[in-house]
PDB file of C-alpha atoms and ligand atoms in Angstrom:
ATOM      1  CA  UNK A1234     -16.268  24.564   8.624  1.00 61.00           C
ATOM      2  CA  UNK A1235     -16.703  21.705   6.242  1.00 71.00           C
ATOM      3  CA  UNK A1236     -15.187  18.037   7.484  1.00 83.00           C
ATOM      4  CA  UNK A1237     -12.515  16.495   5.621  1.00 86.00           C
ATOM      5  CA  UNK A1238     -13.649  13.444   3.815  1.00 92.00           C
ATOM      6  CA  UNK A1239     -11.627  10.721   3.246  1.00 95.00           C
ATOM      7  CA  UNK A1240     -10.097  10.095   0.203  1.00 96.00           C
ATOM      8  CA  UNK A1241     -10.820   6.224  -0.014  1.00 97.00           C
ATOM      9  CA  UNK A1242     -14.072   4.491   1.781  1.00 97.00           C
ATOM     10  CA  UNK A1243     -14.111   1.073   1.581  1.00 97.00           C
ATOM     11  CA  UNK A1244     -18.134  -0.380   2.449  1.00 96.00           C
ATOM     12  CA  UNK A1245     -18.722  -3.916   3.355  1.00 97.00           C
ATOM     13  CA  UNK A1246     -16.596  -5.056   1.153  1.00 96.00           C
ATOM     14  CA  UNK A1247     -15.958  -9.145   0.295  1.00 97.00           C
ATOM     15  CA  UNK A1248     -13.080 -10.497  -1.971  1.00 96.00           C
ATOM     16  CA  UNK A1249     -11.387 -13.457  -2.364  1.00 96.00           C
ATOM     17  CA  UNK A1250     -10.906 -16.209  -5.095  1.00 95.00           C
ATOM     18  CA  UNK A1251     -13.588 -18.247  -7.286  1.00 92.00           C
ATOM     19  CA  UNK A1252     -15.715 -19.282  -4.581  1.00 89.00           C
ATOM     20  CA  UNK A1253     -13.332 -18.620  -1.622  1.00 94.00           C
ATOM     21  CA  UNK A1254     -14.008 -15.376   0.658  1.00 95.00           C
ATOM     22  CA  UNK A1255     -10.558 -14.352   2.060  1.00 96.00           C
ATOM     23  CA  UNK A1256     -11.868 -10.993   4.198  1.00 97.00           C
ATOM     24  CA  UNK A1257     -15.255 -10.418   4.181  1.00 96.00           C
ATOM     25  CA  UNK A1258     -17.481  -7.206   5.129  1.00 96.00           C
ATOM     26  CA  UNK A1259     -14.906  -5.154   6.105  1.00 97.00           C
ATOM     27  CA  UNK A1260     -15.179  -0.911   6.324  1.00 97.00           C
ATOM     28  CA  UNK A1261     -12.945   1.628   6.938  1.00 97.00           C
ATOM     29  CA  UNK A1262     -11.647   4.914   5.453  1.00 97.00           C
ATOM     30  CA  UNK A1263      -8.419   6.207   5.063  1.00 97.00           C
ATOM     31  CA  UNK A1264      -8.383  10.244   5.355  1.00 96.00           C
ATOM     32  CA  UNK A1265      -5.969  12.417   2.888  1.00 95.00           C
ATOM     33  CA  UNK A1266      -2.069  12.591   3.758  1.00 95.00           C
ATOM     34  CA  UNK A1267      -2.301   9.394   5.926  1.00 96.00           C
ATOM     35  CA  UNK A1268       0.143   6.183   6.207  1.00 97.00           C
ATOM     36  CA  UNK A1269      -2.143   3.716   6.493  1.00 98.00           C
ATOM     37  CA  UNK A1270      -1.234   0.224   6.944  1.00 98.00           C
ATOM     38  CA  UNK A1271      -3.143  -2.890   6.454  1.00 97.00           C
ATOM     39  CA  UNK A1272      -1.319  -5.626   8.708  1.00 94.00           C
ATOM     40  CA  UNK A1273      -1.739  -8.821   9.789  1.00 91.00           C
ATOM     41  CA  UNK A1274      -0.186 -12.715   9.888  1.00 87.00           C
ATOM     42  CA  UNK A1275       0.857 -14.524   6.305  1.00 88.00           C
ATOM     43  CA  UNK A1276      -2.004 -15.291   4.430  1.00 91.00           C
ATOM     44  CA  UNK A1277      -4.500 -13.220   6.529  1.00 92.00           C
ATOM     45  CA  UNK A1278      -5.188 -11.097   2.781  1.00 94.00           C
ATOM     46  CA  UNK A1279      -3.793  -7.925   3.015  1.00 94.00           C
ATOM     47  CA  UNK A1280      -2.524  -8.217  -0.479  1.00 92.00           C
ATOM     48  CA  UNK A1281      -5.754  -9.404  -1.756  1.00 95.00           C
ATOM     49  CA  UNK A1282      -7.641  -6.704   0.102  1.00 96.00           C
ATOM     50  CA  UNK A1283      -4.801  -3.994  -1.263  1.00 95.00           C
ATOM     51  CA  UNK A1284      -5.664  -5.405  -5.275  1.00 93.00           C
ATOM     52  CA  UNK A1285      -9.803  -5.341  -4.573  1.00 95.00           C
ATOM     53  CA  UNK A1286      -8.854  -1.408  -3.431  1.00 95.00           C
ATOM     54  CA  UNK A1287      -6.834  -0.615  -6.570  1.00 94.00           C
ATOM     55  CA  UNK A1288      -9.518  -2.344  -9.042  1.00 91.00           C
ATOM     56  CA  UNK A1289      -7.137  -5.271  -9.420  1.00 90.00           C
ATOM     57  CA  UNK A1290      -9.547  -7.427  -8.921  1.00 93.00           C
ATOM     58  CA  UNK A1291     -13.540  -6.982  -8.734  1.00 91.00           C
ATOM     59  CA  UNK A1292     -15.083  -7.692  -5.143  1.00 94.00           C
ATOM     60  CA  UNK A1293     -17.392 -10.286  -4.147  1.00 96.00           C
ATOM     61  CA  UNK A1294     -19.770  -8.256  -2.686  1.00 95.00           C
ATOM     62  CA  UNK A1295     -19.027  -3.836  -1.519  1.00 96.00           C
ATOM     63  CA  UNK A1296     -17.862  -0.519  -2.733  1.00 94.00           C
ATOM     64  CA  UNK A1297     -14.390   1.026  -2.673  1.00 95.00           C
ATOM     65  CA  UNK A1298     -14.829   5.053  -2.599  1.00 95.00           C
ATOM     66  CA  UNK A1299     -12.346   6.926  -3.658  1.00 94.00           C
ATOM     67  CA  UNK A1300     -13.283  10.318  -3.003  1.00 91.00           C
ATOM     68  CA  UNK A1301     -16.548   9.465  -3.126  1.00 91.00           C
ATOM     69  CA  UNK A1302     -16.687   7.977  -6.526  1.00 91.00           C
ATOM     70  CA  UNK A1303     -17.367   4.204  -6.610  1.00 93.00           C
ATOM     71  CA  UNK A1304     -14.801   2.534  -8.197  1.00 90.00           C
ATOM     72  CA  UNK A1305     -16.529  -0.918  -8.703  1.00 86.00           C
ATOM     73  CA  UNK A1306     -19.539   0.470 -10.384  1.00 88.00           C
ATOM     74  CA  UNK A1307     -17.120   2.923 -12.351  1.00 89.00           C
ATOM     75  CA  UNK A1308     -16.269   1.868 -15.758  1.00 86.00           C
ATOM     76  CA  UNK A1309     -14.282   3.362 -19.028  1.00 87.00           C
ATOM     77  CA  UNK A1310     -13.090   7.037 -19.010  1.00 89.00           C
ATOM     78  CA  UNK A1311     -14.666   7.704 -15.063  1.00 89.00           C
ATOM     79  CA  UNK A1312     -13.085   4.235 -14.425  1.00 90.00           C
ATOM     80  CA  UNK A1313      -9.371   5.216 -15.930  1.00 88.00           C
ATOM     81  CA  UNK A1314      -9.652   8.522 -14.128  1.00 88.00           C
ATOM     82  CA  UNK A1315      -9.928   6.855 -10.704  1.00 90.00           C
ATOM     83  CA  UNK A1316      -7.075   4.404 -11.751  1.00 89.00           C
ATOM     84  CA  UNK A1317      -5.000   7.427 -12.540  1.00 88.00           C
ATOM     85  CA  UNK A1318      -4.644   8.864  -9.318  1.00 89.00           C
ATOM     86  CA  UNK A1319      -3.068   5.651  -7.983  1.00 90.00           C
ATOM     87  CA  UNK A1320       0.460   4.909  -7.971  1.00 93.00           C
ATOM     88  CA  UNK A1321       1.353   1.093  -6.980  1.00 93.00           C
ATOM     89  CA  UNK A1322       4.111  -0.670  -6.299  1.00 92.00           C
ATOM     90  CA  UNK A1323       3.589  -4.457  -5.889  1.00 84.00           C
ATOM     91  CA  UNK A1324       5.574  -6.709  -4.128  1.00 74.00           C
ATOM     92  CA  UNK A1325       6.892  -8.295  -6.715  1.00 68.00           C
ATOM     93  CA  UNK A1326       7.055  -4.834  -8.410  1.00 63.00           C
ATOM     94  CA  UNK A1327       9.874  -5.956 -10.327  1.00 80.00           C
ATOM     95  CA  UNK A1328      11.791  -3.393 -12.708  1.00 91.00           C
ATOM     96  CA  UNK A1329      12.543  -3.892 -16.444  1.00 93.00           C
ATOM     97  CA  UNK A1330      16.042  -5.055 -16.637  1.00 93.00           C
ATOM     98  CA  UNK A1331      17.095  -4.382 -19.526  1.00 95.00           C
ATOM     99  CA  UNK A1332      15.831  -0.665 -19.083  1.00 96.00           C
ATOM    100  CA  UNK A1333      17.972   2.241 -17.160  1.00 97.00           C
ATOM    101  CA  UNK A1334      16.170   3.873 -14.116  1.00 97.00           C
ATOM    102  CA  UNK A1335      15.551   6.677 -16.250  1.00 98.00           C
ATOM    103  CA  UNK A1336      13.648   4.216 -19.033  1.00 97.00           C
ATOM    104  CA  UNK A1337      11.752   2.528 -16.048  1.00 97.00           C
ATOM    105  CA  UNK A1338      10.160   5.562 -14.436  1.00 97.00           C
ATOM    106  CA  UNK A1339       9.237   6.943 -18.307  1.00 97.00           C
ATOM    107  CA  UNK A1340       7.294   4.176 -19.078  1.00 95.00           C
ATOM    108  CA  UNK A1341       4.052   5.323 -17.358  1.00 93.00           C
ATOM    109  CA  UNK A1342       4.741   8.328 -18.577  1.00 96.00           C
ATOM    110  CA  UNK A1343       4.799   7.037 -22.360  1.00 95.00           C
ATOM    111  CA  UNK A1344       2.329   4.914 -21.767  1.00 91.00           C
ATOM    112  CA  UNK A1345      -0.649   7.533 -20.468  1.00 89.00           C
ATOM    113  CA  UNK A1346       0.871  11.137 -21.633  1.00 92.00           C
ATOM    114  CA  UNK A1347       1.799  12.957 -24.275  1.00 94.00           C
ATOM    115  CA  UNK A1348       4.576  14.813 -22.880  1.00 96.00           C
ATOM    116  CA  UNK A1349       7.524  15.689 -25.573  1.00 97.00           C
ATOM    117  CA  UNK A1350      10.426  13.464 -24.781  1.00 97.00           C
ATOM    118  CA  UNK A1351      12.549  16.226 -23.510  1.00 96.00           C
ATOM    119  CA  UNK A1352       9.623  16.701 -20.882  1.00 97.00           C
ATOM    120  CA  UNK A1353       9.071  13.053 -19.963  1.00 97.00           C
ATOM    121  CA  UNK A1354      13.142  13.042 -19.090  1.00 97.00           C
ATOM    122  CA  UNK A1355      12.754  15.624 -16.516  1.00 97.00           C
ATOM    123  CA  UNK A1356       9.583  14.564 -14.767  1.00 97.00           C
ATOM    124  CA  UNK A1357      11.753  11.057 -14.862  1.00 98.00           C
ATOM    125  CA  UNK A1358      14.458  12.599 -13.615  1.00 97.00           C
ATOM    126  CA  UNK A1359      13.111  14.361 -10.928  1.00 97.00           C
ATOM    127  CA  UNK A1360      11.369  11.492  -9.255  1.00 96.00           C
ATOM    128  CA  UNK A1361      14.348   9.594  -9.053  1.00 97.00           C
ATOM    129  CA  UNK A1362      15.625  12.437  -7.275  1.00 96.00           C
ATOM    130  CA  UNK A1363      13.256  12.629  -5.368  1.00 94.00           C
ATOM    131  CA  UNK A1364      13.813   8.873  -3.988  1.00 95.00           C
ATOM    132  CA  UNK A1365      17.609   9.937  -3.688  1.00 94.00           C
ATOM    133  CA  UNK A1366      18.798   8.415  -6.963  1.00 96.00           C
ATOM    134  CA  UNK A1367      19.713  11.010  -9.459  1.00 95.00           C
ATOM    135  CA  UNK A1368      23.511   9.828  -9.298  1.00 96.00           C
ATOM    136  CA  UNK A1369      21.686   6.389 -10.566  1.00 96.00           C
ATOM    137  CA  UNK A1370      19.948   7.720 -13.759  1.00 97.00           C
ATOM    138  CA  UNK A1371      21.430   5.315 -16.339  1.00 97.00           C
ATOM    139  CA  UNK A1372      21.900   2.608 -14.296  1.00 96.00           C
ATOM    140  CA  UNK A1373      20.406  -0.811 -15.032  1.00 96.00           C
ATOM    141  CA  UNK A1374      18.412  -2.723 -11.800  1.00 94.00           C
ATOM    142  CA  UNK A1375      20.639  -5.360 -11.630  1.00 93.00           C
ATOM    143  CA  UNK A1376      23.222  -3.067 -10.298  1.00 94.00           C
ATOM    144  CA  UNK A1377      21.339  -1.795  -7.827  1.00 92.00           C
ATOM    145  CA  UNK A1378      20.911  -3.043  -3.999  1.00 91.00           C
ATOM    146  CA  UNK A1379      17.775  -4.557  -2.871  1.00 90.00           C
ATOM    147  CA  UNK A1380      16.794  -1.313  -1.346  1.00 91.00           C
ATOM    148  CA  UNK A1381      17.560   1.319  -3.964  1.00 93.00           C
ATOM    149  CA  UNK A1382      15.646  -1.038  -6.276  1.00 93.00           C
ATOM    150  CA  UNK A1383      12.653  -0.545  -4.213  1.00 93.00           C
ATOM    151  CA  UNK A1384      13.245   3.370  -4.367  1.00 94.00           C
ATOM    152  CA  UNK A1385      13.336   3.757  -8.280  1.00 95.00           C
ATOM    153  CA  UNK A1386       9.989   1.298  -7.928  1.00 95.00           C
ATOM    154  CA  UNK A1387       8.785   3.992  -5.629  1.00 95.00           C
ATOM    155  CA  UNK A1388      10.040   6.573  -8.395  1.00 95.00           C
ATOM    156  CA  UNK A1389       8.569   4.801 -11.228  1.00 95.00           C
ATOM    157  CA  UNK A1390       4.499   4.692  -9.050  1.00 95.00           C
ATOM    158  CA  UNK A1391       4.975   8.206  -8.507  1.00 95.00           C
ATOM    159  CA  UNK A1392       5.498   8.769 -12.539  1.00 95.00           C
ATOM    160  CA  UNK A1393       1.703  10.443 -12.867  1.00 94.00           C
ATOM    161  CA  UNK A1394       1.971  12.193  -9.538  1.00 94.00           C
ATOM    162  CA  UNK A1395      -0.530  10.133  -7.760  1.00 95.00           C
ATOM    163  CA  UNK A1396      -2.653  11.578  -5.210  1.00 95.00           C
ATOM    164  CA  UNK A1397      -2.404   7.691  -3.406  1.00 96.00           C
ATOM    165  CA  UNK A1398       0.730   5.793  -3.516  1.00 97.00           C
ATOM    166  CA  UNK A1399      -0.030   1.875  -2.462  1.00 96.00           C
ATOM    167  CA  UNK A1400       2.584  -0.174  -1.359  1.00 95.00           C
ATOM    168  CA  UNK A1401       2.720  -3.585  -1.297  1.00 93.00           C
ATOM    169  CA  UNK A1402       5.597  -5.125   1.339  1.00 92.00           C
ATOM    170  CA  UNK A1403       7.465  -2.718   0.596  1.00 92.00           C
ATOM    171  CA  UNK A1404      10.087  -3.940   2.968  1.00 88.00           C
ATOM    172  CA  UNK A1405      10.475  -7.068   1.738  1.00 88.00           C
ATOM    173  CA  UNK A1406      13.565  -9.309   1.023  1.00 87.00           C
ATOM    174  CA  UNK A1407      15.677  -5.732   2.739  1.00 90.00           C
ATOM    175  CA  UNK A1408      18.090  -5.839   5.140  1.00 91.00           C
ATOM    176  CA  UNK A1409      16.989  -3.856   8.485  1.00 90.00           C
ATOM    177  CA  UNK A1410      19.104  -0.915   7.338  1.00 91.00           C
ATOM    178  CA  UNK A1411      17.564  -0.667   3.960  1.00 91.00           C
ATOM    179  CA  UNK A1412      14.303  -1.272   5.540  1.00 92.00           C
ATOM    180  CA  UNK A1413      14.582   1.852   7.786  1.00 93.00           C
ATOM    181  CA  UNK A1414      15.715   4.295   4.982  1.00 93.00           C
ATOM    182  CA  UNK A1415      12.806   3.348   3.088  1.00 93.00           C
ATOM    183  CA  UNK A1416      10.723   4.164   6.093  1.00 95.00           C
ATOM    184  CA  UNK A1417      12.133   7.323   6.099  1.00 95.00           C
ATOM    185  CA  UNK A1418      11.272   7.922   2.706  1.00 94.00           C
ATOM    186  CA  UNK A1419       7.924   7.190   2.974  1.00 95.00           C
ATOM    187  CA  UNK A1420       7.650   9.519   5.809  1.00 95.00           C
ATOM    188  CA  UNK A1421       9.393  12.411   4.019  1.00 93.00           C
ATOM    189  CA  UNK A1422       7.008  11.819   0.977  1.00 93.00           C
ATOM    190  CA  UNK A1423       4.091  11.612   2.832  1.00 93.00           C
ATOM    191  CA  UNK A1424       5.217  15.276   4.658  1.00 92.00           C
ATOM    192  CA  UNK A1425       6.741  17.239   0.997  1.00 91.00           C
ATOM    193  CA  UNK A1426       4.417  15.707  -0.968  1.00 91.00           C
ATOM    194  CA  UNK A1427       0.986  14.958   1.359  1.00 92.00           C
ATOM    195  CA  UNK A1428       0.177  11.568  -0.974  1.00 95.00           C
ATOM    196  CA  UNK A1429      -1.449   9.618   1.083  1.00 96.00           C
ATOM    197  CA  UNK A1430       0.402   6.308   1.455  1.00 97.00           C
ATOM    198  CA  UNK A1431      -1.480   3.153   1.969  1.00 98.00           C
ATOM    199  CA  UNK A1432       0.839   0.197   3.098  1.00 97.00           C
ATOM    200  CA  UNK A1433       0.822  -3.406   3.407  1.00 96.00           C
ATOM    201  CA  UNK A1434       3.044  -4.780   5.711  1.00 92.00           C
ATOM    202  CA  UNK A1435       3.510  -6.706   8.772  1.00 86.00           C
ATOM    203  CA  UNK A1436       6.848  -5.692   9.961  1.00 90.00           C
ATOM    204  CA  UNK A1437       6.572  -3.701  13.254  1.00 91.00           C
ATOM    205  CA  UNK A1438       9.938  -1.916  12.999  1.00 92.00           C
ATOM    206  CA  UNK A1439       8.018  -0.393  10.235  1.00 93.00           C
ATOM    207  CA  UNK A1440       4.571   0.526  11.332  1.00 94.00           C
ATOM    208  CA  UNK A1441       5.537   1.491  14.051  1.00 94.00           C
ATOM    209  CA  UNK A1442       8.141   4.028  12.251  1.00 95.00           C
ATOM    210  CA  UNK A1443       5.293   5.190   9.465  1.00 96.00           C
ATOM    211  CA  UNK A1444       1.569   4.338  10.926  1.00 97.00           C
ATOM    212  CA  UNK A1445      -0.924   6.897  11.257  1.00 96.00           C
ATOM    213  CA  UNK A1446      -3.146   4.029  11.088  1.00 97.00           C
ATOM    214  CA  UNK A1447      -3.486   0.373  10.966  1.00 97.00           C
ATOM    215  CA  UNK A1448      -6.390  -1.853  10.173  1.00 97.00           C
ATOM    216  CA  UNK A1449      -4.953  -5.287  11.134  1.00 95.00           C
ATOM    217  CA  UNK A1450      -6.231  -8.936  10.041  1.00 95.00           C
ATOM    218  CA  UNK A1451      -6.990 -12.023  10.830  1.00 92.00           C
ATOM    219  CA  UNK A1452      -6.895 -15.065   8.691  1.00 89.00           C
ATOM    220  CA  UNK A1453      -9.135 -17.360  10.894  1.00 89.00           C
ATOM    221  CA  UNK A1454     -12.040 -14.402  11.230  1.00 90.00           C
ATOM    222  CA  UNK A1455     -11.115 -13.376   7.648  1.00 92.00           C
ATOM    223  CA  UNK A1456     -11.927  -9.976   9.249  1.00 94.00           C
ATOM    224  CA  UNK A1457     -10.441  -6.826  10.299  1.00 95.00           C
ATOM    225  CA  UNK A1458      -9.976  -7.692  14.409  1.00 94.00           C
ATOM    226  CA  UNK A1459      -8.791  -4.210  15.305  1.00 94.00           C
ATOM    227  CA  UNK A1460      -7.632  -0.837  14.145  1.00 95.00           C
ATOM    228  CA  UNK A1461      -5.931   2.646  15.408  1.00 95.00           C
ATOM    229  CA  UNK A1462      -2.590   3.802  16.258  1.00 96.00           C
ATOM    230  CA  UNK A1463      -0.215   0.732  16.542  1.00 95.00           C
ATOM    231  CA  UNK A1464       1.388   1.776  19.344  1.00 94.00           C
ATOM    232  CA  UNK A1465      -1.577   2.171  21.002  1.00 95.00           C
ATOM    233  CA  UNK A1466      -2.564  -1.376  20.397  1.00 94.00           C
ATOM    234  CA  UNK A1467       0.549  -2.191  21.419  1.00 93.00           C
ATOM    235  CA  UNK A1468       0.100  -1.281  24.963  1.00 93.00           C
ATOM    236  CA  UNK A1469      -3.048  -1.110  25.801  1.00 93.00           C
ATOM    237  CA  UNK A1470      -5.450  -3.257  23.428  1.00 90.00           C
ATOM    238  CA  UNK A1471      -6.777  -6.967  25.582  1.00 90.00           C
ATOM    239  CA  UNK A1472      -7.471  -8.346  21.768  1.00 89.00           C
ATOM    240  CA  UNK A1473      -6.014 -11.367  21.894  1.00 89.00           C
ATOM    241  CA  UNK A1474      -5.250 -11.292  17.840  1.00 88.00           C
ATOM    242  CA  UNK A1475      -3.488  -7.665  18.760  1.00 90.00           C
ATOM    243  CA  UNK A1476      -1.031  -9.240  21.471  1.00 89.00           C
ATOM    244  CA  UNK A1477      -0.413 -12.250  19.507  1.00 87.00           C
ATOM    245  CA  UNK A1478       0.746 -10.036  16.416  1.00 88.00           C
ATOM    246  CA  UNK A1479       2.560  -7.053  18.321  1.00 87.00           C
ATOM    247  CA  UNK A1480       3.908  -9.342  21.115  1.00 86.00           C
ATOM    248  CA  UNK A1481       4.687 -12.246  19.006  1.00 80.00           C
ATOM    249  CA  UNK A1482       2.795 -14.847  20.730  1.00 74.00           C
ATOM    250  CA  UNK A1483       2.321 -18.007  19.221  1.00 71.00           C
ATOM    251  CA  UNK A1484      -1.187 -18.856  18.701  1.00 65.00           C
ATOM    252  CA  UNK A1485      -1.092 -22.126  20.468  1.00 57.00           C
ATOM    253  CA  UNK A1486      -2.528 -22.925  23.714  1.00 46.00           C
ATOM    254  CA  UNK A1487      -3.703 -18.883  24.073  1.00 43.00           C
ATOM    255  CA  UNK A1488      -6.685 -20.073  25.394  1.00 42.00           C
ATOM    256  CA  UNK A1489      -8.752 -18.102  23.442  1.00 42.00           C
ATOM    257  CA  UNK A1490     -11.736 -18.600  21.070  1.00 39.00           C
ATOM    258  CA  UNK A1491     -13.196 -16.872  18.677  1.00 40.00           C
ATOM    259  CA  UNK A1492     -15.690 -15.029  20.851  1.00 35.00           C
ATOM    260  CA  UNK A1493     -13.010 -13.441  23.446  1.00 38.00           C
ATOM    261  CA  UNK A1494     -11.853 -11.736  20.149  1.00 38.00           C
ATOM    262  CA  UNK A1495     -13.624  -7.937  20.400  1.00 37.00           C
ATOM    263  CA  UNK A1496     -12.546  -6.028  17.364  1.00 40.00           C
ATOM    264  CA  UNK A1497     -10.265  -2.633  18.808  1.00 38.00           C
TER     265      UNK A1497
HETATM  266  N1  ATP B2620      -4.380 -15.388  -7.103  1.00 95.08           N
HETATM  267  C1  ATP B2620      -4.904 -16.154  -6.114  1.00 95.08           C
HETATM  268  N2  ATP B2620      -5.471 -17.162  -6.164  1.00 95.08           N
HETATM  269  C2  ATP B2620      -6.460 -18.357  -5.590  1.00 95.08           C
HETATM  270  N3  ATP B2620      -6.133 -17.849  -4.093  1.00 95.08           N
HETATM  271  C3  ATP B2620      -4.915 -17.044  -3.609  1.00 95.08           C
HETATM  272  C4  ATP B2620      -4.400 -15.968  -4.314  1.00 95.08           C
HETATM  273  N4  ATP B2620      -3.973 -14.836  -4.178  1.00 95.08           N
HETATM  274  C5  ATP B2620      -3.769 -15.252  -2.675  1.00 95.08           C
HETATM  275  N5  ATP B2620      -4.285 -16.360  -2.615  1.00 95.08           N
HETATM  276  C6  ATP B2620      -5.023 -16.821  -1.245  1.00 95.08           C
HETATM  277  O1  ATP B2620      -5.239 -16.022  -0.487  1.00 95.08           O
HETATM  278  C7  ATP B2620      -5.351 -16.273   0.924  1.00 95.08           C
HETATM  279  C8  ATP B2620      -4.825 -14.685   1.569  1.00 95.08           C
HETATM  280  O2  ATP B2620      -3.460 -14.085   0.402  1.00 95.08           O
HETATM  281  P1  ATP B2620      -3.211 -12.907   0.656  1.00 95.08           P
HETATM  282  O3  ATP B2620      -1.545 -12.879  -0.536  1.00 95.08           O
HETATM  283  O4  ATP B2620      -4.007 -11.861   0.733  1.00 95.08           O
HETATM  284  O5  ATP B2620      -2.490 -12.752   1.953  1.00 95.08           O
HETATM  285  P2  ATP B2620      -1.437 -11.614   2.594  1.00 95.08           P
HETATM  286  O6  ATP B2620      -1.664 -11.233   3.976  1.00 95.08           O
HETATM  287  O7  ATP B2620      -1.187 -10.774   1.967  1.00 95.08           O
HETATM  288  O8  ATP B2620       0.283 -12.969   2.735  1.00 95.08           O
HETATM  289  P3  ATP B2620       1.572 -12.353   2.376  1.00 95.08           P
HETATM  290  O9  ATP B2620       2.043 -11.992   4.287  1.00 95.08           O
HETATM  291  O10 ATP B2620       2.388 -13.930   3.452  1.00 95.08           O
HETATM  292  O11 ATP B2620       1.845 -12.043   1.450  1.00 95.08           O
HETATM  293  C9  ATP B2620      -4.109 -16.928   0.703  1.00 95.08           C
HETATM  294  O12 ATP B2620      -4.543 -18.266   1.565  1.00 95.08           O
HETATM  295  C10 ATP B2620      -3.571 -17.511  -0.472  1.00 95.08           C
HETATM  296  O13 ATP B2620      -3.185 -18.628  -0.950  1.00 95.08           O
END
């Protein structure tokens, strides 16, 4: 039997801005169908890592392999083909305010496919139905709640039938109930469609509910300080970074040093 291969392999990736390294020499694999969470405190580089994984920025060093194909080295059509497999919802991934939800979701179809207009409408309607917005097709974003806007942004990210969905802080700005509904949606899309999710968040309730596996970054050490099942990390890890994050311990007066911090 052939072993399942990672859908994403990050290899010795170093990334940042100009001469400033934000995340240094990280390696990890993501398996098909996983809900994989990148977590850590504010400013530790979660979004920076995600943007390098989707090819928005060029890493300082290392590789991002998507189904074994090197996104960093690819160019032209090969790179486009790799990127077409992604759907992305950015942290500030605003919908276009002057367009209805249907028009917003049709945008990627208009840009990247030759489908006839009617087919695009059908696809966009089906994506909005998947996120329970079938009754809001013609509404403008301003008429929606925060949770509905996030769901519409997910529908748009799914327009081209991605195999991997990257979500940057999907619960940001949502009340706890809307955030929990979004978690349910992520789980149902993962189970129904087998989409691989890569989610950046620091919201513990969402992490426990959705994540199969996490990596945890910390800005003091600029790298992965722990990885695994978040519930196991919470309950068993002696790693000071993990304890600080999962048990909301303040960093001052912890008495720790970097040397205390074995990853995992
Ligand atoms: N475009 C940019 N140019 C220069 N520095 C940046 C840029 N974007 C982010 N940074 C810096 O990189 C570091 C990591 O930022 P990043 O947004 O990746 O962290 P994060 O973990 O996602 O934080 P948060 O949870 O607050 O969104 C921060 O010090 C930030 O100021």
